[in-house]
Structures are given as C-alpha cells and as structure tokens.
Coordinates of C-alpha atoms in Angstrom, one line a residue:
M1046 CA 30.3 6.5 13.0
T1047 CA 31.5 3.4 12.6
F1048 CA 34.8 2.1 10.9
A1049 CA 33.3 0.7 7.9
Q1050 CA 30.9 3.5 7.5
K1051 CA 33.9 6.5 7.1
S1052 CA 35.9 3.8 4.6
S1053 CA 36.5 4.6 0.9
K1054 CA 37.4 1.9 -0.4
E1055 CA 35.8 -2.0 0.0
I1056 CA 37.5 -4.9 -1.2
L1057 CA 36.5 -8.6 -1.8
Y1058 CA 38.8 -11.4 -1.6
V1059 CA 38.0 -15.1 -2.9
G1060 CA 39.7 -18.1 -2.3
T1061 CA 39.0 -21.1 -4.8
Y1062 CA 40.2 -24.6 -5.5
T1063 CA 42.7 -24.5 -8.4
Q1064 CA 41.8 -27.8 -10.2
K1065 CA 39.7 -24.8 -12.1
G1066 CA 40.9 -21.8 -10.3
E1067 CA 43.8 -19.4 -10.6
G1068 CA 44.3 -18.9 -6.8
I1069 CA 42.9 -15.7 -4.8
Y1070 CA 41.0 -13.4 -6.9
V1071 CA 40.8 -9.8 -5.4
Y1072 CA 38.0 -7.3 -6.3
E1073 CA 37.4 -3.6 -5.3
F1074 CA 33.4 -3.8 -4.4
D1075 CA 30.9 -0.9 -5.3
R1076 CA 28.1 -1.3 -3.0
K1077 CA 25.8 1.3 -4.0
N1078 CA 25.4 -0.1 -7.5
L1079 CA 26.8 -3.8 -6.8
S1080 CA 29.5 -3.8 -9.0
Y1081 CA 33.1 -4.8 -8.9
K1082 CA 36.5 -4.6 -10.4
E1083 CA 39.2 -7.2 -10.8
L1084 CA 42.2 -5.8 -9.1
Q1085 CA 44.5 -8.8 -8.6
V1086 CA 44.7 -12.4 -8.8
I1087 CA 47.5 -14.1 -6.8
T1088 CA 48.2 -17.2 -9.1
S1089 CA 48.9 -19.5 -6.5
K1090 CA 47.8 -23.4 -7.9
I1091 CA 47.8 -25.0 -4.6
S1092 CA 44.1 -24.4 -3.8
P1093 CA 44.1 -21.6 -1.2
S1094 CA 40.5 -22.5 -0.5
F1095 CA 40.0 -20.8 3.1
L1096 CA 40.9 -17.3 4.1
E1097 CA 41.2 -15.5 7.4
F1098 CA 42.5 -11.4 8.0
H1099 CA 44.8 -10.5 11.3
P1100 CA 42.5 -8.4 13.5
N1101 CA 44.8 -5.4 12.5
K1102 CA 43.6 -6.1 8.5
K1103 CA 47.1 -5.9 7.7
F1104 CA 47.8 -9.3 7.0
L1105 CA 45.8 -11.9 5.1
Y1106 CA 46.1 -15.7 5.8
T1107 CA 45.7 -19.0 3.4
A1108 CA 44.8 -22.7 4.0
N1109 CA 46.3 -24.0 1.0
E1110 CA 45.1 -27.5 0.8
G1111 CA 47.1 -28.5 -2.3
N1112 CA 50.2 -28.8 -1.0
A1113 CA 49.3 -28.5 3.0
T1114 CA 50.7 -25.6 3.9
V1115 CA 49.3 -21.6 5.3
S1116 CA 50.6 -18.7 3.7
S1117 CA 50.6 -15.2 4.9
Y1118 CA 50.0 -12.1 2.4
A1119 CA 50.4 -8.4 3.4
I1120 CA 47.4 -6.1 2.2
D1121 CA 48.0 -2.8 0.4
Q1122 CA 46.6 -0.3 2.7
A1123 CA 45.6 1.9 -0.2
T1124 CA 44.7 -0.6 -2.9
G1125 CA 43.5 -3.8 -1.1
K1126 CA 46.3 -5.9 -3.4
L1127 CA 48.3 -8.5 -2.1
T1128 CA 52.1 -9.4 -1.3
A1129 CA 52.9 -12.8 -0.5
I1130 CA 55.2 -13.3 2.6
N1131 CA 55.9 -16.6 3.7
S1132 CA 54.5 -20.0 4.2
Q1133 CA 55.1 -22.9 6.8
P1134 CA 54.1 -26.6 6.6
S1135 CA 50.1 -26.8 8.1
L1136 CA 51.6 -29.9 10.4
G1137 CA 49.2 -32.6 8.6
R1138 CA 47.5 -33.5 5.4
G1139 CA 44.6 -31.6 3.8
P1140 CA 44.4 -28.0 5.7
C1141 CA 40.7 -26.7 5.0
H1142 CA 40.6 -23.9 7.6
V1143 CA 42.6 -21.1 9.1
S1144 CA 41.9 -18.6 11.8
V1145 CA 43.8 -16.2 14.1
D1146 CA 43.8 -15.2 17.5
P1147 CA 41.7 -11.9 18.3
K1148 CA 44.7 -10.6 19.6
G1149 CA 46.9 -11.5 16.4
K1150 CA 49.4 -13.8 18.2
F1151 CA 48.4 -17.3 16.9
L1152 CA 47.4 -18.8 13.7
F1153 CA 45.1 -21.9 14.0
V1154 CA 45.0 -24.2 11.3
S1155 CA 43.0 -27.5 10.9
N1156 CA 43.8 -30.7 8.7
Y1157 CA 41.0 -32.3 7.8
G1158 CA 43.1 -35.3 6.0
S1159 CA 44.8 -36.0 8.9
G1160 CA 42.8 -34.6 12.0
Q1161 CA 45.6 -33.0 13.1
L1162 CA 44.9 -28.9 14.6
G1163 CA 48.3 -27.0 14.1
V1164 CA 49.3 -23.5 16.3
Y1165 CA 51.7 -20.9 15.4
L1166 CA 53.1 -18.1 16.5
L1167 CA 52.6 -14.7 14.2
N1168 CA 55.3 -12.2 13.9
K1169 CA 54.6 -8.6 13.7
D1170 CA 55.2 -8.3 10.1
G1171 CA 52.6 -10.6 9.7
S1172 CA 54.9 -13.5 9.1
I1173 CA 54.2 -17.1 10.5
G1174 CA 56.8 -17.9 12.7
A1175 CA 57.2 -21.3 14.7
A1176 CA 55.1 -24.0 15.6
A1177 CA 53.6 -23.4 19.0
D1178 CA 51.5 -26.7 19.1
S1179 CA 50.0 -29.4 17.2
I1180 CA 47.6 -32.0 18.1
Q1181 CA 46.4 -35.5 16.5
D1182 CA 43.0 -36.2 17.1
K1183 CA 42.0 -39.8 17.7
G1184 CA 38.7 -41.4 17.0
A1185 CA 37.0 -44.8 18.6
P1186 CA 37.4 -47.9 16.4
G1187 CA 36.1 -47.5 12.5
Q1188 CA 36.2 -43.8 13.2
K1189 CA 38.7 -41.4 11.1
P1190 CA 39.2 -37.6 12.4
H1191 CA 38.6 -35.0 10.5
M1192 CA 39.5 -31.5 11.8
H1193 CA 37.4 -28.8 10.1
S1194 CA 37.6 -25.9 11.6
I1195 CA 39.0 -23.9 15.0
I1196 CA 37.0 -21.2 16.5
P1197 CA 38.7 -18.8 19.3
S1198 CA 36.4 -17.2 21.7
A1199 CA 36.4 -13.0 21.6
D1200 CA 39.1 -13.1 24.5
G1201 CA 41.2 -15.9 22.8
K1202 CA 41.4 -17.5 26.3
F1203 CA 39.5 -20.6 24.7
I1204 CA 39.1 -22.3 21.2
Y1205 CA 36.3 -24.5 19.8
A1206 CA 37.9 -27.5 17.5
S1207 CA 35.1 -29.2 15.6
D1208 CA 36.1 -32.9 14.4
L1209 CA 33.7 -34.0 12.1
G1210 CA 35.0 -37.2 12.0
I1211 CA 34.6 -38.1 15.6
D1212 CA 31.7 -35.9 16.2
K1213 CA 33.0 -33.9 19.0
I1214 CA 33.9 -30.3 19.3
M1215 CA 37.1 -29.9 21.4
V1216 CA 37.4 -27.4 24.0
Y1217 CA 41.4 -26.2 24.4
A1218 CA 42.8 -23.4 26.6
V1219 CA 45.2 -21.4 25.0
D1220 CA 48.2 -20.1 26.9
Q1221 CA 48.4 -16.3 26.0
K1222 CA 52.0 -16.3 25.8
T1223 CA 53.1 -19.6 24.1
G1224 CA 50.4 -20.6 22.0
K1225 CA 50.5 -24.1 23.7
L1226 CA 46.7 -26.0 24.0
T1227 CA 45.5 -27.4 27.4
P1228 CA 42.5 -29.5 27.4
G1229 CA 39.5 -27.7 29.2
T1230 CA 38.1 -28.5 32.2
V1231 CA 35.4 -30.2 30.1
P1232 CA 37.2 -31.1 27.3
Y1233 CA 35.0 -31.5 24.7
V1234 CA 31.3 -32.2 23.8
E1235 CA 29.8 -35.0 21.7
V1236 CA 27.0 -34.5 19.5
K1237 CA 24.7 -37.2 18.3
A1238 CA 26.9 -40.3 16.0
G1239 CA 26.8 -39.0 12.4
D1240 CA 26.3 -35.5 12.8
G1241 CA 29.9 -34.4 11.9
P1242 CA 30.3 -30.9 13.4
R1243 CA 32.0 -28.7 10.4
H1244 CA 31.9 -25.2 11.6
F1245 CA 31.3 -23.0 14.5
A1246 CA 29.7 -19.7 15.5
I1247 CA 29.8 -18.0 18.9
H1248 CA 27.2 -15.4 19.5
P1249 CA 28.4 -12.0 19.8
N1250 CA 27.1 -11.9 23.9
G1251 CA 29.6 -15.0 24.3
N1252 CA 27.0 -16.9 25.9
F1253 CA 26.0 -19.1 23.2
G1254 CA 27.9 -21.4 20.5
Y1255 CA 26.0 -23.1 17.4
S1256 CA 27.6 -26.4 15.3
A1257 CA 26.8 -26.6 11.5
C1258 CA 26.8 -30.6 11.2
E1259 CA 27.8 -31.3 7.8
L1260 CA 26.2 -35.0 8.1
S1261 CA 23.1 -34.6 9.0
S1262 CA 22.3 -31.3 8.4
H1263 CA 21.4 -29.8 12.1
V1264 CA 22.5 -27.0 13.8
N1265 CA 23.7 -28.1 17.7
S1266 CA 23.3 -24.8 19.9
F1267 CA 25.4 -25.2 23.2
Q1268 CA 25.4 -22.8 26.1
I1269 CA 29.2 -21.7 26.9
V1270 CA 30.3 -21.4 30.5
K1271 CA 32.5 -18.5 30.7
N1272 CA 35.2 -19.2 33.3
T1273 CA 35.5 -22.6 31.7
G1274 CA 34.7 -22.4 27.9
A1275 CA 33.0 -25.6 28.4
L1276 CA 29.7 -26.3 26.0
V1277 CA 26.4 -27.7 27.7
P1278 CA 24.3 -28.6 24.6
L1279 CA 20.9 -26.7 24.4
E1280 CA 19.2 -28.3 21.2
R1281 CA 19.1 -29.5 17.8
I1282 CA 17.6 -28.0 14.9
T1283 CA 17.4 -29.6 11.4
M1284 CA 18.8 -27.1 8.7
L1285 CA 16.3 -28.4 5.9
P1286 CA 12.6 -28.1 5.4
S1287 CA 10.4 -30.9 5.5
D1288 CA 9.3 -32.2 2.8
F1289 CA 12.9 -32.0 1.2
K1290 CA 14.1 -35.8 1.1
S1291 CA 16.8 -35.6 -1.6
K1292 CA 20.5 -35.5 -0.2
S1293 CA 22.0 -32.6 1.6
F1294 CA 25.5 -31.4 3.5
A1295 CA 25.9 -28.3 6.0
A1296 CA 29.1 -26.0 5.6
D1297 CA 29.0 -22.4 6.8
I1298 CA 27.3 -20.5 9.6
H1299 CA 27.5 -17.1 10.5
F1300 CA 25.6 -14.7 12.6
S1301 CA 24.4 -11.1 11.6
P1302 CA 26.2 -8.3 13.0
D1303 CA 23.6 -7.5 15.9
G1304 CA 23.1 -11.1 16.7
K1305 CA 19.4 -11.4 16.0
F1306 CA 19.9 -13.8 13.2
I1307 CA 21.9 -16.4 12.4
Y1308 CA 22.3 -18.2 8.6
A1309 CA 23.8 -21.9 7.9
S1310 CA 24.2 -23.2 4.4
N1311 CA 23.1 -26.2 2.4
R1312 CA 24.6 -28.1 -0.1
G1313 CA 21.7 -30.3 -1.9
H1314 CA 19.2 -28.0 -1.2
E1315 CA 21.3 -25.1 -2.4
S1316 CA 20.1 -22.7 0.4
L1317 CA 20.8 -20.8 3.4
A1318 CA 18.7 -21.4 6.2
I1319 CA 17.9 -18.3 8.6
Y1320 CA 17.3 -18.9 12.1
G1321 CA 16.0 -15.8 14.6
V1322 CA 18.3 -16.2 17.8
D1323 CA 17.0 -15.5 21.3
A1324 CA 19.8 -13.3 22.7
K1325 CA 18.7 -14.8 26.5
T1326 CA 17.8 -18.3 26.3
G1327 CA 19.9 -18.8 22.6
K1328 CA 17.3 -20.7 21.4
L1329 CA 16.4 -20.8 17.4
T1330 CA 13.3 -20.0 15.4
I1331 CA 13.5 -21.1 11.9
A1332 CA 12.6 -17.8 9.7
G1333 CA 13.2 -19.6 6.3
H1334 CA 15.5 -20.7 3.4
A1335 CA 16.9 -18.3 0.6
E1336 CA 17.8 -19.9 -2.4
T1337 CA 21.4 -19.6 -3.5
H1338 CA 21.0 -19.3 -6.9
G1339 CA 24.1 -21.7 -7.2
K1340 CA 25.3 -25.1 -6.5
H1341 CA 27.3 -26.5 -3.6
P1342 CA 27.3 -23.2 -1.4
R1343 CA 30.4 -23.4 0.6
N1344 CA 31.7 -20.3 3.0
F1345 CA 29.2 -17.4 2.7
L1346 CA 29.7 -14.1 4.7
I1347 CA 27.2 -11.6 6.3
D1348 CA 28.5 -8.1 5.5
E1349 CA 30.0 -6.3 8.5
K1350 CA 27.0 -3.4 7.9
G1351 CA 24.2 -6.1 8.1
E1352 CA 23.3 -5.0 4.6
L1353 CA 24.5 -7.6 2.3
A1354 CA 25.2 -11.9 2.2
I1355 CA 27.8 -12.4 -0.3
V1356 CA 27.5 -16.6 -0.8
T1357 CA 30.2 -18.9 -2.6
N1358 CA 28.9 -21.6 -5.2
K1359 CA 31.4 -24.0 -5.6
D1360 CA 29.9 -26.1 -8.2
S1361 CA 28.4 -23.2 -10.4
D1362 CA 31.5 -20.9 -10.6
N1363 CA 29.7 -17.9 -8.9
V1364 CA 29.6 -15.5 -6.2
V1365 CA 26.3 -14.0 -5.9
F1366 CA 25.0 -10.7 -3.8
F1367 CA 21.7 -10.9 -1.4
K1368 CA 20.2 -7.6 0.0
R1369 CA 19.6 -8.6 3.6
N1370 CA 16.5 -7.1 5.3
A1371 CA 17.4 -6.6 9.2
A1372 CA 14.2 -6.6 10.8
T1373 CA 13.0 -9.8 9.4
G1374 CA 16.4 -11.2 8.5
Q1375 CA 15.2 -12.2 4.8
L1376 CA 17.7 -12.6 1.8
T1377 CA 16.7 -11.0 -1.8
Y1378 CA 18.4 -12.0 -4.9
T1379 CA 20.1 -9.2 -5.8
G1380 CA 20.8 -10.4 -9.7
K1381 CA 24.2 -9.5 -9.4
E1382 CA 26.9 -12.0 -9.3
I1383 CA 31.1 -12.5 -9.8
S1384 CA 32.1 -15.5 -12.3
V1385 CA 34.5 -17.3 -10.5
P1386 CA 35.9 -20.7 -10.9
T1387 CA 35.1 -23.1 -7.7
P1388 CA 34.9 -20.0 -5.4
V1389 CA 34.8 -21.5 -1.6
C1390 CA 35.8 -18.7 0.6
V1391 CA 34.9 -15.0 0.6
K1392 CA 36.2 -12.1 2.6
Q1393 CA 34.9 -8.8 2.9
L1394 CA 37.7 -5.6 3.9
F1395 CA 36.9 -2.1 4.1
L1396 CA 40.1 0.1 3.9
K1397 CA 40.4 4.0 5.1

C-alpha cells in the first residue's frame, strides 16, 4: 500500500500572481466527488507564484516574483494549513522557480529577470538558511540570460539549470555538504537557437531528460550520462498539431508516475501535448492533445496516483481537473474546476 493510498486527506496548494490573486490558496480535495473546500488563503501580495515541497512534506517553499524573495512555510500535518517561517532575498531579480534537493539539504532558486541561479542551505526546522552559492549566467552578444528552472537529479548529485535566454541547459555537480556548484564534465548542452528551454523533466529511470522549449514549442530530449550527468541530444519534437499556425508558447512538462507518458503545456494552443515514452530508447511518440478548458496553461500536475491531471489556466482564472487513462495517457475533461485569480502553480499533498 502506498503512502497516497492509506492517506486520509488530500490538500491542494495554488500559487498565484497577486495583481489579481491574493497569494497562496489552500484547499482540501475530495477525490471521489472531485469537490474541494477552501481551507486558507495566505495573503501575500508579492506573487508567490511557484511552489515546491520539502521531501519530508512538512515544509513548502515559494518563489516570490513581486519582491525578489523566497519564503518557507510549515505545513500542519493534521490540516494542511500553512504557517510562515522565514524569507530570504532570491539573489537576483524576478525569481520564477524553486526546487529542493532530494535529501532536503538545499533550496535552488531561478531568477528569470537577472539570469542568476541561487542555492540556499535548508535548516532542520524548514527555514531557509545561509546562501551557499550564486551563479550569474552570461550570454553571447545580444542575448539576455533568463534562468527559468533548476531540476535536481534523483540522487541530488547534479542539477539541470534551464536558461531560456541563452538557449542552454547547464549541468552542475552539487557538493553534498556545502551546496557549492561546480560545472559538470560537459558543462551544458545547447539547443537550437531561439528554442528557449524553460522547464525540464527527468524520466523516472534516470536515463533521459526532456526540455519544454517556450519560444519554439518543441520538446528536446537527451540521454543522461549517469556518472557525469552530461546531456546527449536525442531528438526534437514539436508540441503543436501540424495544422496550427497561430502563436503558442510552451510552459511546463511532467511525467506520469509510471514513466510511460509525458505531458507538456501549450499557451496559445491551450492544450497539453501527450507523448508516449519508450523507456529503453527515450524516444517520444505523440499520443494527442488535450484542450485545457482555459487560457494560458502554466504549471500543471499529473496526480501522484496517476488518475488525474490538474491544470492552472492563468488568463482564465481557473484550475481544471481531468481524468487520466493510465493505459492510453489520454485526458478527459471532468467539468470540475476551481475559480482562482491568476493561478500559476498547483501542488498536491497527501496527509496521513
């Protein structure tokens, strides 16, 4: 029996842009009826847009785009409600993404505005401690760096830092004691000029990585060399149907729990692209597109149990629920949604 199956409560956390939203919205979710109850709104008018859990699921971290900080919150293990712990400067401008080391030692922050990545030590009480490292990306003449996401390997030895502005995914080795970063043996992989790598997902088997490229609406795939973390290009596949000619921009990318399918969101086509994944070769096969029933789908999640997809549509102020067919990967609109102003990120937590 999995942790999720024996859980009694399911909680959803939604981060927002606070030109319209209020901050972080917390809901108790009833999976059987696809219904929800608002538990709490953390009023934080600094656009706590992207959210991430500590591996122990006792703490939540936010990237606050409105004032260039990162914040930590304690999660009440009975109710799921949040209590603020502390904040730190993001070490750059426009923080748009946070991630946490798999062992819970470090917090990684991506500063889109200034193209810096930052590393913070995490304390046992969940608070964000001292800065461990900071790296300023630099582009070729005419390029402006825009660090967009940092994804750690499952063992925490490497991070993959996607810079949309310079068309590179950087590979860094992480000192497991100090959090200091060292460029990998092969320090980066470059995608096609103008692709704009935004978010990155690693196959559950650890052998392949996939980049959702915002500006060209393509997924670039890579083989991961285990001992060095290096990325070796495999293929480049469009996220859009062949007959779609309007503008669209890729946003997020996530695997199904079994690794058989990967999903990527299109803002403009207003869809999730669905691909079947060959776990031996890493190759993708397009399996279709699911309409998001809203505008500008940013972050989304594929449910931990594999039964649902939950999509945040920023420009239509709704979070939408889809049933997921585990055999085919297809998504079915449930008609159920939560009305939330400018939702940007959704995270799911099972409480015992």
